[in-house]
Amino acid sequence: MTAVLFDFSGTLFRVESARTWLRTVLGEAGVTLPESEFDETARALERAGALPGGAPPEAVPAELAEVWELRDQSSAQHRAAFTGLSRQVPLPDPALHDALYERHMAPAAWTPYPDAAEVLRTLHERGVAVGIVSNIGWDLRPVFRAHGLDRYVRAYVLSYEHRIRKPDPRLFALACAELNADPAEVLMVGDDRRADGGAAALGCAVHFVHHLPAAERPDGLRPVLDLAG
């Protein structure tokens, strides 16, 4: 393999829990809730799927169906989709819905998987080009920079910047072109069999990891080093 493409959320990084997400935002706003109310609100936000990178919605309200389908094709649609889900849950101040959305983009809200740095560094040292291909509605580059991993990444191909979403092979083709890599010599690594599996249509090899909390997946990325040769 001359290049490896990685998904972002659930593959290289894991977002914080819904409880931590909510508690952080409430604390920054100086808002307190009784513990029982806090617990129920955190559970309700999780059921709603309001945390990007967290649990998917149990059900998408009909009025959000269209924007939800297009959420990864622009920043505005991404924000509208997730704040729309958040607003299904009552909060003490309506402004907290936007604050929750802003929080999920903060580098501190994301934790690299324990072996992410080792795998990216080793690929870099071997001369294997690394690219990030993500369905997302915001710029994740600051997350990589804050965690010291940007130095290993040669290209970022993000759905909202191209208005193309995985599994569309065109997004993977853009990444291969940026890395000057033949798709037949590229490995795509992700946690979503449908979205990330779209790379196979281009001729890329594909490897899947499990979307688990970071502490529960300490070495799920290391097989990539053997696959990439």
PDB file of C-alpha atoms in Angstrom:
ATOM      1  CA  MET A   1       0.000   0.000   0.000  1.00  0.00           C
ATOM      2  CA  THR A   2       1.250   3.473  -0.867  1.00  0.00           C
ATOM      3  CA  ALA A   3      -1.481   5.296   1.079  1.00  0.00           C
ATOM      4  CA  VAL A   4      -3.986   4.744   3.875  1.00  0.00           C
ATOM      5  CA  LEU A   5      -7.228   6.686   4.221  1.00  0.00           C
ATOM      6  CA  PHE A   6      -8.881   6.952   7.614  1.00  0.00           C
ATOM      7  CA  ASP A   7     -12.343   7.923   8.751  1.00  0.00           C
ATOM      8  CA  PHE A   8     -12.427  10.369  11.680  1.00  0.00           C
ATOM      9  CA  SER A   9     -15.157   9.718  14.263  1.00  0.00           C
ATOM     10  CA  GLY A  10     -15.203   6.200  15.654  1.00  0.00           C
ATOM     11  CA  THR A  11     -12.004   5.334  13.807  1.00  0.00           C
ATOM     12  CA  LEU A  12      -9.170   7.638  14.889  1.00  0.00           C
ATOM     13  CA  PHE A  13     -11.070   9.714  17.460  1.00  0.00           C
ATOM     14  CA  ARG A  14     -14.001   9.212  19.804  1.00  0.00           C
ATOM     15  CA  VAL A  15     -16.246  12.036  20.970  1.00  0.00           C
ATOM     16  CA  GLU A  16     -16.895  12.525  24.691  1.00  0.00           C
ATOM     17  CA  SER A  17     -19.945  10.972  26.314  1.00  0.00           C
ATOM     18  CA  ALA A  18     -23.298  12.734  26.251  1.00  0.00           C
ATOM     19  CA  ARG A  19     -23.046  13.238  30.000  1.00  0.00           C
ATOM     20  CA  THR A  20     -19.645  14.928  29.788  1.00  0.00           C
ATOM     21  CA  TRP A  21     -20.815  16.979  26.808  1.00  0.00           C
ATOM     22  CA  LEU A  22     -23.876  18.264  28.635  1.00  0.00           C
ATOM     23  CA  ARG A  23     -22.124  18.795  31.979  1.00  0.00           C
ATOM     24  CA  THR A  24     -19.344  20.813  30.341  1.00  0.00           C
ATOM     25  CA  VAL A  25     -21.747  23.119  28.534  1.00  0.00           C
ATOM     26  CA  LEU A  26     -23.947  23.627  31.572  1.00  0.00           C
ATOM     27  CA  GLY A  27     -20.881  24.407  33.681  1.00  0.00           C
ATOM     28  CA  GLU A  28     -19.579  26.953  31.178  1.00  0.00           C
ATOM     29  CA  ALA A  29     -23.008  28.619  31.162  1.00  0.00           C
ATOM     30  CA  GLY A  30     -23.245  28.624  34.953  1.00  0.00           C
ATOM     31  CA  VAL A  31     -26.376  26.472  34.852  1.00  0.00           C
ATOM     32  CA  THR A  32     -27.029  23.706  37.352  1.00  0.00           C
ATOM     33  CA  LEU A  33     -29.665  20.998  37.254  1.00  0.00           C
ATOM     34  CA  PRO A  34     -30.741  18.577  39.980  1.00  0.00           C
ATOM     35  CA  GLU A  35     -28.873  15.324  39.407  1.00  0.00           C
ATOM     36  CA  SER A  36     -31.995  13.369  38.496  1.00  0.00           C
ATOM     37  CA  GLU A  37     -32.984  16.013  35.938  1.00  0.00           C
ATOM     38  CA  PHE A  38     -29.441  16.117  34.588  1.00  0.00           C
ATOM     39  CA  ASP A  39     -29.411  12.338  34.137  1.00  0.00           C
ATOM     40  CA  GLU A  40     -32.729  12.342  32.289  1.00  0.00           C
ATOM     41  CA  THR A  41     -31.681  15.254  30.067  1.00  0.00           C
ATOM     42  CA  ALA A  42     -28.414  13.536  29.125  1.00  0.00           C
ATOM     43  CA  ARG A  43     -30.285  10.323  28.306  1.00  0.00           C
ATOM     44  CA  ALA A  44     -32.864  12.239  26.264  1.00  0.00           C
ATOM     45  CA  LEU A  45     -30.164  14.014  24.239  1.00  0.00           C
ATOM     46  CA  GLU A  46     -28.506  10.670  23.597  1.00  0.00           C
ATOM     47  CA  ARG A  47     -31.770   9.093  22.459  1.00  0.00           C
ATOM     48  CA  ALA A  48     -32.346  12.083  20.198  1.00  0.00           C
ATOM     49  CA  GLY A  49     -28.924  11.564  18.582  1.00  0.00           C
ATOM     50  CA  ALA A  50     -28.082  15.220  19.227  1.00  0.00           C
ATOM     51  CA  LEU A  51     -24.347  14.655  19.814  1.00  0.00           C
ATOM     52  CA  PRO A  52     -22.458  14.381  16.499  1.00  0.00           C
ATOM     53  CA  GLY A  53     -20.221  11.335  16.666  1.00  0.00           C
ATOM     54  CA  GLY A  54     -22.336   9.879  19.457  1.00  0.00           C
ATOM     55  CA  ALA A  55     -25.299   7.542  19.358  1.00  0.00           C
ATOM     56  CA  PRO A  56     -27.518   7.807  16.262  1.00  0.00           C
ATOM     57  CA  PRO A  57     -31.048   9.132  16.726  1.00  0.00           C
ATOM     58  CA  GLU A  58     -33.623   6.584  17.752  1.00  0.00           C
ATOM     59  CA  ALA A  59     -35.985   8.407  15.384  1.00  0.00           C
ATOM     60  CA  VAL A  60     -35.599  11.474  13.184  1.00  0.00           C
ATOM     61  CA  PRO A  61     -38.619  13.813  13.404  1.00  0.00           C
ATOM     62  CA  ALA A  62     -40.425  14.220  10.085  1.00  0.00           C
ATOM     63  CA  GLU A  63     -39.690  17.949   9.984  1.00  0.00           C
ATOM     64  CA  LEU A  64     -35.938  17.210  10.143  1.00  0.00           C
ATOM     65  CA  ALA A  65     -35.859  14.307   7.691  1.00  0.00           C
ATOM     66  CA  GLU A  66     -34.634  16.336   4.710  1.00  0.00           C
ATOM     67  CA  VAL A  67     -31.957  18.307   6.506  1.00  0.00           C
ATOM     68  CA  TRP A  68     -30.827  15.145   8.304  1.00  0.00           C
ATOM     69  CA  GLU A  69     -30.312  13.379   4.987  1.00  0.00           C
ATOM     70  CA  LEU A  70     -28.176  16.284   3.728  1.00  0.00           C
ATOM     71  CA  ARG A  71     -26.417  17.090   7.001  1.00  0.00           C
ATOM     72  CA  ASP A  72     -22.891  16.291   5.836  1.00  0.00           C
ATOM     73  CA  GLN A  73     -23.060  18.381   2.678  1.00  0.00           C
ATOM     74  CA  SER A  74     -22.755  21.836   4.263  1.00  0.00           C
ATOM     75  CA  SER A  75     -21.933  23.465   7.575  1.00  0.00           C
ATOM     76  CA  ALA A  76     -25.362  25.094   7.738  1.00  0.00           C
ATOM     77  CA  GLN A  77     -27.219  21.826   7.180  1.00  0.00           C
ATOM     78  CA  HIS A  78     -25.056  20.016   9.714  1.00  0.00           C
ATOM     79  CA  ARG A  79     -25.762  22.613  12.389  1.00  0.00           C
ATOM     80  CA  ALA A  80     -29.483  22.699  11.529  1.00  0.00           C
ATOM     81  CA  ALA A  81     -29.760  18.917  11.717  1.00  0.00           C
ATOM     82  CA  PHE A  82     -28.061  18.467  15.075  1.00  0.00           C
ATOM     83  CA  THR A  83     -29.442  21.547  16.818  1.00  0.00           C
ATOM     84  CA  GLY A  84     -32.838  20.461  15.499  1.00  0.00           C
ATOM     85  CA  LEU A  85     -32.418  17.121  17.227  1.00  0.00           C
ATOM     86  CA  SER A  86     -31.160  18.817  20.380  1.00  0.00           C
ATOM     87  CA  ARG A  87     -34.209  21.080  20.469  1.00  0.00           C
ATOM     88  CA  GLN A  88     -36.413  18.021  20.837  1.00  0.00           C
ATOM     89  CA  VAL A  89     -35.134  18.023  24.432  1.00  0.00           C
ATOM     90  CA  PRO A  90     -36.112  20.927  26.740  1.00  0.00           C
ATOM     91  CA  LEU A  91     -33.167  22.837  28.241  1.00  0.00           C
ATOM     92  CA  PRO A  92     -33.196  25.665  30.808  1.00  0.00           C
ATOM     93  CA  ASP A  93     -32.023  28.214  28.215  1.00  0.00           C
ATOM     94  CA  PRO A  94     -32.644  27.879  24.441  1.00  0.00           C
ATOM     95  CA  ALA A  95     -29.137  29.239  23.813  1.00  0.00           C
ATOM     96  CA  LEU A  96     -27.741  26.019  25.272  1.00  0.00           C
ATOM     97  CA  HIS A  97     -28.650  24.127  22.102  1.00  0.00           C
ATOM     98  CA  ASP A  98     -26.182  26.182  20.074  1.00  0.00           C
ATOM     99  CA  ALA A  99     -23.639  25.946  22.897  1.00  0.00           C
ATOM    100  CA  LEU A 100     -23.882  22.152  22.773  1.00  0.00           C
ATOM    101  CA  TYR A 101     -23.267  22.186  19.040  1.00  0.00           C
ATOM    102  CA  GLU A 102     -20.242  24.475  19.453  1.00  0.00           C
ATOM    103  CA  ARG A 103     -18.824  22.233  22.181  1.00  0.00           C
ATOM    104  CA  HIS A 104     -18.761  19.128  20.002  1.00  0.00           C
ATOM    105  CA  MET A 105     -16.351  20.870  17.601  1.00  0.00           C
ATOM    106  CA  ALA A 106     -13.845  21.687  20.363  1.00  0.00           C
ATOM    107  CA  PRO A 107     -10.657  19.583  20.277  1.00  0.00           C
ATOM    108  CA  ALA A 108     -11.145  18.860  23.977  1.00  0.00           C
ATOM    109  CA  ALA A 109     -14.383  17.029  23.149  1.00  0.00           C
ATOM    110  CA  TRP A 110     -12.425  14.394  21.209  1.00  0.00           C
ATOM    111  CA  THR A 111     -10.057  11.687  22.412  1.00  0.00           C
ATOM    112  CA  PRO A 112      -7.708   9.831  20.041  1.00  0.00           C
ATOM    113  CA  TYR A 113      -7.911   6.058  20.261  1.00  0.00           C
ATOM    114  CA  PRO A 114      -4.933   4.786  22.309  1.00  0.00           C
ATOM    115  CA  ASP A 115      -3.041   3.427  19.294  1.00  0.00           C
ATOM    116  CA  ALA A 116      -3.895   6.222  16.842  1.00  0.00           C
ATOM    117  CA  ALA A 117      -0.658   8.174  17.300  1.00  0.00           C
ATOM    118  CA  GLU A 118       1.495   5.047  17.041  1.00  0.00           C
ATOM    119  CA  VAL A 119      -0.197   3.863  13.852  1.00  0.00           C
ATOM    120  CA  LEU A 120      -0.118   7.261  12.133  1.00  0.00           C
ATOM    121  CA  ARG A 121       3.499   7.866  13.149  1.00  0.00           C
ATOM    122  CA  THR A 122       4.612   4.449  11.926  1.00  0.00           C
ATOM    123  CA  LEU A 123       2.892   4.884   8.561  1.00  0.00           C
ATOM    124  CA  HIS A 124       4.527   8.279   8.208  1.00  0.00           C
ATOM    125  CA  GLU A 125       7.956   6.845   9.024  1.00  0.00           C
ATOM    126  CA  ARG A 126       7.434   4.118   6.404  1.00  0.00           C
ATOM    127  CA  GLY A 127       6.636   6.708   3.751  1.00  0.00           C
ATOM    128  CA  VAL A 128       2.973   5.650   3.508  1.00  0.00           C
ATOM    129  CA  ALA A 129       0.796   8.683   2.767  1.00  0.00           C
ATOM    130  CA  VAL A 130      -2.115   9.296   5.144  1.00  0.00           C
ATOM    131  CA  GLY A 131      -5.404  10.963   4.287  1.00  0.00           C
ATOM    132  CA  ILE A 132      -8.587  11.636   6.248  1.00  0.00           C
ATOM    133  CA  VAL A 133     -11.943  11.075   4.521  1.00  0.00           C
ATOM    134  CA  SER A 134     -14.898  12.098   6.658  1.00  0.00           C
ATOM    135  CA  ASN A 135     -18.612  12.732   6.370  1.00  0.00           C
ATOM    136  CA  ILE A 136     -18.739  15.883   8.458  1.00  0.00           C
ATOM    137  CA  GLY A 137     -20.076  19.432   8.512  1.00  0.00           C
ATOM    138  CA  TRP A 138     -17.145  21.291  10.102  1.00  0.00           C
ATOM    139  CA  ASP A 139     -13.365  21.600   9.909  1.00  0.00           C
ATOM    140  CA  LEU A 140     -11.772  18.832  11.950  1.00  0.00           C
ATOM    141  CA  ARG A 141      -8.179  19.920  11.241  1.00  0.00           C
ATOM    142  CA  PRO A 142      -7.899  21.788  14.585  1.00  0.00           C
ATOM    143  CA  VAL A 143      -8.697  18.531  16.399  1.00  0.00           C
ATOM    144  CA  PHE A 144      -5.737  16.811  14.762  1.00  0.00           C
ATOM    145  CA  ARG A 145      -3.461  19.795  15.439  1.00  0.00           C
ATOM    146  CA  ALA A 146      -4.463  20.033  19.103  1.00  0.00           C
ATOM    147  CA  HIS A 147      -3.706  16.355  19.661  1.00  0.00           C
ATOM    148  CA  GLY A 148      -0.392  16.456  17.779  1.00  0.00           C
ATOM    149  CA  LEU A 149      -1.524  14.198  14.915  1.00  0.00           C
ATOM    150  CA  ASP A 150      -1.725  16.729  12.084  1.00  0.00           C
ATOM    151  CA  ARG A 151       1.975  16.242  11.319  1.00  0.00           C
ATOM    152  CA  TYR A 152       1.216  12.749  10.004  1.00  0.00           C
ATOM    153  CA  VAL A 153      -1.700  13.683   7.719  1.00  0.00           C
ATOM    154  CA  ARG A 154      -1.087  14.746   4.133  1.00  0.00           C
ATOM    155  CA  ALA A 155      -4.664  15.343   2.980  1.00  0.00           C
ATOM    156  CA  TYR A 156      -8.117  16.028   4.431  1.00  0.00           C
ATOM    157  CA  VAL A 157     -11.116  15.295   2.223  1.00  0.00           C
ATOM    158  CA  LEU A 158     -14.267  16.387   4.031  1.00  0.00           C
ATOM    159  CA  SER A 159     -17.783  15.922   2.719  1.00  0.00           C
ATOM    160  CA  TYR A 160     -19.014  19.438   3.456  1.00  0.00           C
ATOM    161  CA  GLU A 161     -16.109  20.980   1.506  1.00  0.00           C
ATOM    162  CA  HIS A 162     -16.973  18.981  -1.625  1.00  0.00           C
ATOM    163  CA  ARG A 163     -20.736  18.438  -1.147  1.00  0.00           C
ATOM    164  CA  ILE A 164     -20.137  14.723  -1.662  1.00  0.00           C
ATOM    165  CA  ARG A 165     -20.709  12.110   1.028  1.00  0.00           C
ATOM    166  CA  LYS A 166     -19.384   8.627   1.531  1.00  0.00           C
ATOM    167  CA  PRO A 167     -20.120   6.045   0.189  1.00  0.00           C
ATOM    168  CA  ASP A 168     -19.919   8.056  -3.061  1.00  0.00           C
ATOM    169  CA  PRO A 169     -16.680   6.822  -4.698  1.00  0.00           C
ATOM    170  CA  ARG A 170     -15.925  10.357  -5.878  1.00  0.00           C
ATOM    171  CA  LEU A 171     -14.941  11.398  -2.350  1.00  0.00           C
ATOM    172  CA  PHE A 172     -12.398   8.582  -2.114  1.00  0.00           C
ATOM    173  CA  ALA A 173     -11.177   9.412  -5.621  1.00  0.00           C
ATOM    174  CA  LEU A 174     -10.493  12.984  -4.527  1.00  0.00           C
ATOM    175  CA  ALA A 175      -8.433  11.686  -1.608  1.00  0.00           C
ATOM    176  CA  CYS A 176      -6.435   9.332  -3.804  1.00  0.00           C
ATOM    177  CA  ALA A 177      -5.755  12.170  -6.240  1.00  0.00           C
ATOM    178  CA  GLU A 178      -4.556  14.467  -3.454  1.00  0.00           C
ATOM    179  CA  LEU A 179      -2.157  11.756  -2.306  1.00  0.00           C
ATOM    180  CA  ASN A 180      -1.144  10.917  -5.895  1.00  0.00           C
ATOM    181  CA  ALA A 181      -2.014   7.297  -5.110  1.00  0.00           C
ATOM    182  CA  ASP A 182      -3.424   4.539  -7.296  1.00  0.00           C
ATOM    183  CA  PRO A 183      -6.678   3.353  -5.632  1.00  0.00           C
ATOM    184  CA  ALA A 184      -5.496  -0.231  -6.095  1.00  0.00           C
ATOM    185  CA  GLU A 185      -2.653   0.604  -3.688  1.00  0.00           C
ATOM    186  CA  VAL A 186      -4.809   2.370  -1.100  1.00  0.00           C
ATOM    187  CA  LEU A 187      -6.365   1.044   2.112  1.00  0.00           C
ATOM    188  CA  MET A 188      -9.481   2.680   3.566  1.00  0.00           C
ATOM    189  CA  VAL A 189      -9.986   2.272   7.326  1.00  0.00           C
ATOM    190  CA  GLY A 190     -13.346   3.067   8.913  1.00  0.00           C
ATOM    191  CA  ASP A 191     -16.097   1.971  11.279  1.00  0.00           C
ATOM    192  CA  ASP A 192     -19.115   2.240   8.954  1.00  0.00           C
ATOM    193  CA  ARG A 193     -19.496  -0.660   6.537  1.00  0.00           C
ATOM    194  CA  ARG A 194     -21.826   1.228   4.236  1.00  0.00           C
ATOM    195  CA  ALA A 195     -20.126   4.634   4.162  1.00  0.00           C
ATOM    196  CA  ASP A 196     -16.481   3.559   4.355  1.00  0.00           C
ATOM    197  CA  GLY A 197     -17.113   0.444   2.308  1.00  0.00           C
ATOM    198  CA  GLY A 198     -17.807   2.727  -0.646  1.00  0.00           C
ATOM    199  CA  ALA A 199     -14.059   2.881  -1.245  1.00  0.00           C
ATOM    200  CA  ALA A 200     -14.177  -0.691  -2.554  1.00  0.00           C
ATOM    201  CA  ALA A 201     -16.068   0.500  -5.643  1.00  0.00           C
ATOM    202  CA  LEU A 202     -12.979   2.524  -6.531  1.00  0.00           C
ATOM    203  CA  GLY A 203     -10.692  -0.481  -6.108  1.00  0.00           C
ATOM    204  CA  CYS A 204      -9.381   0.332  -2.643  1.00  0.00           C
ATOM    205  CA  ALA A 205      -8.897  -2.316   0.006  1.00  0.00           C
ATOM    206  CA  VAL A 206     -11.095  -1.726   3.060  1.00  0.00           C
ATOM    207  CA  HIS A 207     -10.572  -2.532   6.740  1.00  0.00           C
ATOM    208  CA  PHE A 208     -13.216  -1.990   9.425  1.00  0.00           C
ATOM    209  CA  VAL A 209     -12.774  -1.187  13.111  1.00  0.00           C
ATOM    210  CA  HIS A 210     -15.383  -1.202  15.872  1.00  0.00           C
ATOM    211  CA  HIS A 211     -16.890   2.123  16.985  1.00  0.00           C
ATOM    212  CA  LEU A 212     -16.321   1.759  20.724  1.00  0.00           C
ATOM    213  CA  PRO A 213     -15.318   4.078  23.569  1.00  0.00           C
ATOM    214  CA  ALA A 214     -11.584   4.750  23.392  1.00  0.00           C
ATOM    215  CA  ALA A 215     -10.813   2.822  26.577  1.00  0.00           C
ATOM    216  CA  GLU A 216     -12.561  -0.259  25.181  1.00  0.00           C
ATOM    217  CA  ARG A 217     -10.554  -0.346  21.958  1.00  0.00           C
ATOM    218  CA  PRO A 218      -6.888   0.043  22.902  1.00  0.00           C
ATOM    219  CA  ASP A 219      -5.335  -1.594  19.842  1.00  0.00           C
ATOM    220  CA  GLY A 220      -8.003  -1.820  17.152  1.00  0.00           C
ATOM    221  CA  LEU A 221      -5.942   0.186  14.655  1.00  0.00           C
ATOM    222  CA  ARG A 222      -2.696  -1.780  14.918  1.00  0.00           C
ATOM    223  CA  PRO A 223      -3.702  -4.403  12.294  1.00  0.00           C
ATOM    224  CA  VAL A 224      -3.516  -1.561   9.773  1.00  0.00           C
ATOM    225  CA  LEU A 225       0.275  -1.665  10.052  1.00  0.00           C
ATOM    226  CA  ASP A 226       0.332  -5.266   8.853  1.00  0.00           C
ATOM    227  CA  LEU A 227      -2.229  -4.621   6.114  1.00  0.00           C
ATOM    228  CA  ALA A 228      -0.315  -1.583   4.841  1.00  0.00           C
ATOM    229  CA  GLY A 229       2.888  -3.591   4.738  1.00  0.00           C
TER     230      GLY A 229
END
